CSV table of C-alpha atoms in Angstrom, one decimal:
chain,number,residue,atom,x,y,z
A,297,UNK,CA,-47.2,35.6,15.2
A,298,UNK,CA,-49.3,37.3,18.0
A,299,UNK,CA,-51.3,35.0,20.1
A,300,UNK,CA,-53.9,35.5,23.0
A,301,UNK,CA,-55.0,32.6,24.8
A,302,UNK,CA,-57.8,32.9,27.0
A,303,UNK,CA,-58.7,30.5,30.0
A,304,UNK,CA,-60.1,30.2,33.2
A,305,UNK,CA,-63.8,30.7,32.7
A,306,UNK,CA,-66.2,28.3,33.6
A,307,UNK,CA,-69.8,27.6,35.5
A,308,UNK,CA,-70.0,29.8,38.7
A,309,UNK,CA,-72.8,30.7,40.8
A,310,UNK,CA,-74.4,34.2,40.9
A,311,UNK,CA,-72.4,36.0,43.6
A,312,UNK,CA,-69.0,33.9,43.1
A,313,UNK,CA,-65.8,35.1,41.3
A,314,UNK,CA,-63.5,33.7,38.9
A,315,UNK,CA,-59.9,34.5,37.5
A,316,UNK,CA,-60.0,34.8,33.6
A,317,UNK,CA,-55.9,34.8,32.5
A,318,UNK,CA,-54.4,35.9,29.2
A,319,UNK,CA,-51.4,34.2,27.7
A,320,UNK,CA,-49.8,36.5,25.2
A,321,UNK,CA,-47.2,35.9,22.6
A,322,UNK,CA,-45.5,36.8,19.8
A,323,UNK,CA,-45.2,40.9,20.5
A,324,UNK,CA,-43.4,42.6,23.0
A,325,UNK,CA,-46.3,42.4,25.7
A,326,UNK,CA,-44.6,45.4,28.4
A,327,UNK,CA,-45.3,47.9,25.7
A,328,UNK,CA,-49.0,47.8,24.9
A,329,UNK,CA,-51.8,48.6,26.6
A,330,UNK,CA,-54.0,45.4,27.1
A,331,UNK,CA,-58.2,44.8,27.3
A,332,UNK,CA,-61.0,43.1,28.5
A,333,UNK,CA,-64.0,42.7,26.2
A,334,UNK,CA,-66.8,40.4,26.3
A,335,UNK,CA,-69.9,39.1,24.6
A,336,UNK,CA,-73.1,37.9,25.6
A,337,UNK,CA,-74.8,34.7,23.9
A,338,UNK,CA,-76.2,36.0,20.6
A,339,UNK,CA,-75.7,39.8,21.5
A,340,UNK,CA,-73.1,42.3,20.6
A,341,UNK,CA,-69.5,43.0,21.8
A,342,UNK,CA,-69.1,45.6,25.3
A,343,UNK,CA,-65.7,46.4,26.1
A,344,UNK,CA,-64.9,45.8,30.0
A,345,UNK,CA,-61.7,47.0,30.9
A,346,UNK,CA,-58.1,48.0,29.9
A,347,UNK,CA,-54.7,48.1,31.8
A,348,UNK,CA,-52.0,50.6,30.8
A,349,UNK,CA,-48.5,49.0,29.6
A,350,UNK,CA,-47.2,49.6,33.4
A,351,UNK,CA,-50.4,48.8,35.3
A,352,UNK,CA,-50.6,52.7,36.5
A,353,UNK,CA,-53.6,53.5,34.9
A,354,UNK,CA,-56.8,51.2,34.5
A,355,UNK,CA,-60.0,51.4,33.2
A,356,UNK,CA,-63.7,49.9,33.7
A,357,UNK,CA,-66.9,49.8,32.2
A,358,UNK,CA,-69.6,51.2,35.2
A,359,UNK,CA,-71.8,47.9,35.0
A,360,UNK,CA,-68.2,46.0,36.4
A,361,UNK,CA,-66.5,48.8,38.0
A,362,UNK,CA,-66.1,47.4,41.7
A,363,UNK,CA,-66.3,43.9,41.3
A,364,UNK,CA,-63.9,42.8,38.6
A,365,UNK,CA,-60.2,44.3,38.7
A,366,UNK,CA,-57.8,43.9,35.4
A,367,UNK,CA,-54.1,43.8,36.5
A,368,UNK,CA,-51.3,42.2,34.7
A,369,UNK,CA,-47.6,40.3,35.2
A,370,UNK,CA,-45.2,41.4,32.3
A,371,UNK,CA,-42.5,39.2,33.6
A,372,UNK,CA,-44.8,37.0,32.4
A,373,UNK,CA,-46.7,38.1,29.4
A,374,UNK,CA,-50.4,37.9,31.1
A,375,UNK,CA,-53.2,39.7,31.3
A,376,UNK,CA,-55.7,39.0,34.4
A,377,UNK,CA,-59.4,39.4,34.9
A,378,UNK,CA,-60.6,39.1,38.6
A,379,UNK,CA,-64.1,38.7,38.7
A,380,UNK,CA,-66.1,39.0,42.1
A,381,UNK,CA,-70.0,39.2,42.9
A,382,UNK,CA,-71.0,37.5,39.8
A,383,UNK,CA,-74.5,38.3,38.4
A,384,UNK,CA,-76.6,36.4,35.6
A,385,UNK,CA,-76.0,39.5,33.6
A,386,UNK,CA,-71.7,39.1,33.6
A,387,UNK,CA,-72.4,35.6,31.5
A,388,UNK,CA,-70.7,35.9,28.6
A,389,UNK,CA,-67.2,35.2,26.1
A,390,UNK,CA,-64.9,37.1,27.8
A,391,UNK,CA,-61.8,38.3,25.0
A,392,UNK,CA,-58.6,39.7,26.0
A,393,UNK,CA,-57.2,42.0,23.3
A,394,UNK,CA,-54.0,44.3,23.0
A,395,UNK,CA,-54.3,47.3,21.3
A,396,UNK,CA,-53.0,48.7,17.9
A,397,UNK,CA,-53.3,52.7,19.8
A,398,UNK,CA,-54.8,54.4,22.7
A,399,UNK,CA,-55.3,57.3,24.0
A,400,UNK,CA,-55.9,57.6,28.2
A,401,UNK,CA,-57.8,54.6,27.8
A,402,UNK,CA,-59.5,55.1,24.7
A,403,UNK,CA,-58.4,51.8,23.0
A,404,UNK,CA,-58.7,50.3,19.6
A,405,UNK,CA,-58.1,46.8,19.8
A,406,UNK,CA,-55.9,44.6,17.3
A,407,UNK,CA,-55.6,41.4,18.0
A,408,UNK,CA,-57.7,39.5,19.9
A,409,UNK,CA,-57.7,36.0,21.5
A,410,UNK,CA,-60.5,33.2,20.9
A,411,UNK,CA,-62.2,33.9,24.3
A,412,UNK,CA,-63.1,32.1,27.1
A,413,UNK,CA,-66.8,31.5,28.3
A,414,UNK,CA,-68.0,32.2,31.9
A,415,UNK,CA,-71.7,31.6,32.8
A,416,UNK,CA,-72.9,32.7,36.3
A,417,UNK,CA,-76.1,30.6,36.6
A,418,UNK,CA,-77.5,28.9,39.8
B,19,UNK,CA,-71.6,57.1,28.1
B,20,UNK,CA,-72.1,57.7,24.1
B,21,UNK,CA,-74.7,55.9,22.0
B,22,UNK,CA,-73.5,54.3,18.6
B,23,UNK,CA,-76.8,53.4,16.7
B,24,UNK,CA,-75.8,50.9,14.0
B,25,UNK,CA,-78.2,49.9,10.9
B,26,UNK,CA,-79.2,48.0,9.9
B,27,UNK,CA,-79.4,44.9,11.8
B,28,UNK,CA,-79.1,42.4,9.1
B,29,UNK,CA,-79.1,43.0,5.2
B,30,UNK,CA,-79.0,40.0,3.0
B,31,UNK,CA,-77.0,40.8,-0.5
B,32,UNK,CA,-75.1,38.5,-2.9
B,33,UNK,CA,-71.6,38.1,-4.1
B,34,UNK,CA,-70.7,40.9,-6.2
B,35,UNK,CA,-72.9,43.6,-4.6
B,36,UNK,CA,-72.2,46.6,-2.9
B,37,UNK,CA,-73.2,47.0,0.5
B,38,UNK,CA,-73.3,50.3,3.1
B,39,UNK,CA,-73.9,49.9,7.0
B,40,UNK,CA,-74.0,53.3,9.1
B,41,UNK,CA,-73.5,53.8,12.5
B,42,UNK,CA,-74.7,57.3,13.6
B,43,UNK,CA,-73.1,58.7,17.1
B,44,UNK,CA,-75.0,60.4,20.2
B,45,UNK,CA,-72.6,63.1,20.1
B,46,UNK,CA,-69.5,64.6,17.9
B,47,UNK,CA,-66.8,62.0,17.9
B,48,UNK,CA,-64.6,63.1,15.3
B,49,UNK,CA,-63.1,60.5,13.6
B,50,UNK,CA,-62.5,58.3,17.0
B,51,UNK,CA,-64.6,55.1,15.2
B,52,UNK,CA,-63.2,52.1,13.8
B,53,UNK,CA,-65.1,48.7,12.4
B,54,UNK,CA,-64.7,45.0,12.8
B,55,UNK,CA,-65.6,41.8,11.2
B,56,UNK,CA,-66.8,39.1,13.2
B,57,UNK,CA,-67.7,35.5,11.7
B,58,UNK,CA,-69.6,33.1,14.1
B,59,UNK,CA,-67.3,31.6,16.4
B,60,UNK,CA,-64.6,33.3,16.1
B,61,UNK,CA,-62.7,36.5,17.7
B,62,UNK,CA,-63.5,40.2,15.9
B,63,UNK,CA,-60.8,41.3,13.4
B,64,UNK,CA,-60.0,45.1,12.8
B,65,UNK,CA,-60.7,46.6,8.9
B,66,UNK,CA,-61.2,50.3,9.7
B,67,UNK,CA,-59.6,53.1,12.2
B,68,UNK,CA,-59.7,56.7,12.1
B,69,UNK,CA,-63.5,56.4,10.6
B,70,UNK,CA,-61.3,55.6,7.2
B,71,UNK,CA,-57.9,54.7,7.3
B,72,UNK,CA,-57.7,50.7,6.2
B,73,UNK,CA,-55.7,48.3,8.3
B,74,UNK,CA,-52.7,47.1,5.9
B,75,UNK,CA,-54.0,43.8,5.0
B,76,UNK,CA,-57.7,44.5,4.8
B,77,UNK,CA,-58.6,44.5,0.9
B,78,UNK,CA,-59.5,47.4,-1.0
B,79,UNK,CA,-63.1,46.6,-1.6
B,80,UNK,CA,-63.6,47.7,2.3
B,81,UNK,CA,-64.1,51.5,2.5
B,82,UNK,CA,-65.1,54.0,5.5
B,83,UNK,CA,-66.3,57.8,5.6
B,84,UNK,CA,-67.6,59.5,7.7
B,85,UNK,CA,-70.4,63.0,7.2
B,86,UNK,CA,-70.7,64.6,11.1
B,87,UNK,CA,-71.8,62.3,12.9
B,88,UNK,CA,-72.6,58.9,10.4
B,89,UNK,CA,-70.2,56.6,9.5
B,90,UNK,CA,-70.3,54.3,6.7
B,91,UNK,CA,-68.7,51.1,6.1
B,92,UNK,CA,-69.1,50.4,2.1
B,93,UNK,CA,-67.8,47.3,1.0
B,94,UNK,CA,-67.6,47.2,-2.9
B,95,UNK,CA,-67.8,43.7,-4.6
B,96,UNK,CA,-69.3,41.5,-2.1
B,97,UNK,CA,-66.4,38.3,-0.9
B,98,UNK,CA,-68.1,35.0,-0.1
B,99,UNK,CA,-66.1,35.4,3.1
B,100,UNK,CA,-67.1,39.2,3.4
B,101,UNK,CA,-70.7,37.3,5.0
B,102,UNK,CA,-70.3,37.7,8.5
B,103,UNK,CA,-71.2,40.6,11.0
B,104,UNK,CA,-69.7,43.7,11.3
B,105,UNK,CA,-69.2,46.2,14.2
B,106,UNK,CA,-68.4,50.1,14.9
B,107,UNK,CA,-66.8,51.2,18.3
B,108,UNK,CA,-66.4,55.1,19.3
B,109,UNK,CA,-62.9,55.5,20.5
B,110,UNK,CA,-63.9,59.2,21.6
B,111,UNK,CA,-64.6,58.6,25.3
B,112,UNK,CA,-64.4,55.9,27.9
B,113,UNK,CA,-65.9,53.7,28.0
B,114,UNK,CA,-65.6,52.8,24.3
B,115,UNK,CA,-68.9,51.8,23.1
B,116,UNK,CA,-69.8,49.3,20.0
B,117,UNK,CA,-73.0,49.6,17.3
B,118,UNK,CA,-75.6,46.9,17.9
B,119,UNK,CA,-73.9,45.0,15.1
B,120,UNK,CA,-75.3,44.3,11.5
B,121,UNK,CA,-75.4,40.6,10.1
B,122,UNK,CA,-74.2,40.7,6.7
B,123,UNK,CA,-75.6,37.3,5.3
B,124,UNK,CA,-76.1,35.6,1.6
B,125,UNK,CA,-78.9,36.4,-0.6
């Protein structure tokens, strides 16, 4: 059974960073591309970033591009968020996903994990 | 980036109906679009990608097409736990962009 647990999010200040981790099990985690998604309180779903199977290729969304950085440790089966100058606008549930295909980036998700809630707030 | 336009933002329908959301794209996509499902509290689930190609265990009542540039998700034979809120995503260009969403709740 594939899991994705979330974790490290948290109350932070606006400016301040936070790791989000991804525990993944239950699929062979070296072979898949993996994501970054996130929703706001009440609003929609905006995909942040993805990390090719091998880390060589990586992807952002502009409004994070700069400050967070995805990266991942396949020895052991997790995903990574780094999160730095943290604005009002970045709180949200943060959900890692992997991915069912992609295409240079282009991602459709398949499973995803229950999320983990940052909220930059002063 | 390119604009998905989802509607409509909520419908309200009972069990047994048929329902239809569209999401219309800013520019030719193809068939890169996919939906999900989304009940509150909980992570998105995949139904739909390729515009209409079902995800194996998704039931049959769930149905996408697609005409240019609008996609519909029709679901035929309203589920009490089809009520939740549904989602498109472009998977044409990066960054992958979602619909606004559309609450699908009880009549």
């Amino acid at each position: 059974e594939v899991q994705l647990v979330e974790s490290g999010g948290g109350l932070v200040q606006p400016g301040g960073s936070l790791r989000l981790s991804c525990a993944a099990s239950g699929f062979t985690f070296n072979t898949y591309w993996m994501n970054w998604f996130r929703q706001a309180p009440g609003r929609g779903l905006e995909w942040v970033a993805n990390i090719k199977e091998d880390a060589t290729e990586k992807y952002y969304v502009d409004s994070v591009r700069g400050r967070f950085t995805i990266s991942r440790d396949n020895a052991k089966n997790s995903l990574y968020l780094q999160m730095n100058s943290l604005r009002v606008e970045d709180t949200a549930v943060y959900y890692c996903a992997n991915t069912y295909f992609c295409l240079g980036g282009r991602c459709y998700p398949d499973f995803w994990g229950q999320g983990t809630l940052v909220t930059v707030s002063s | 980036d390119i604009q998905m336009t989802q509607s409509p933002s909520s419908l309200s329908a009972s069990v047994g109906d048929r329902i239809t959301i569209s999401c219309r794209a800013s520019q030719g996509i193809g068939n890169d679009l996919g939906w999900f499902q989304q009940k509150p509290g909980k992570a998105p689930k995949r139904l739909i990608h390729a515009a209409s190609r079902l995800q194996s265990e998704v039931p049959s009542r769930f149905s996408g097409s697609r005409s240019g540039t609008e996609f519909t998700l029709t679901i035929s034979g309203l589920q009490p736990e089809d009520f939740a809120t549904y989602y498109c995503l472009q998977l044409n260009a990066v960054p992958v962009t979602f619909g606004q969403g559309t609450r699908l709740e009880i009549e």
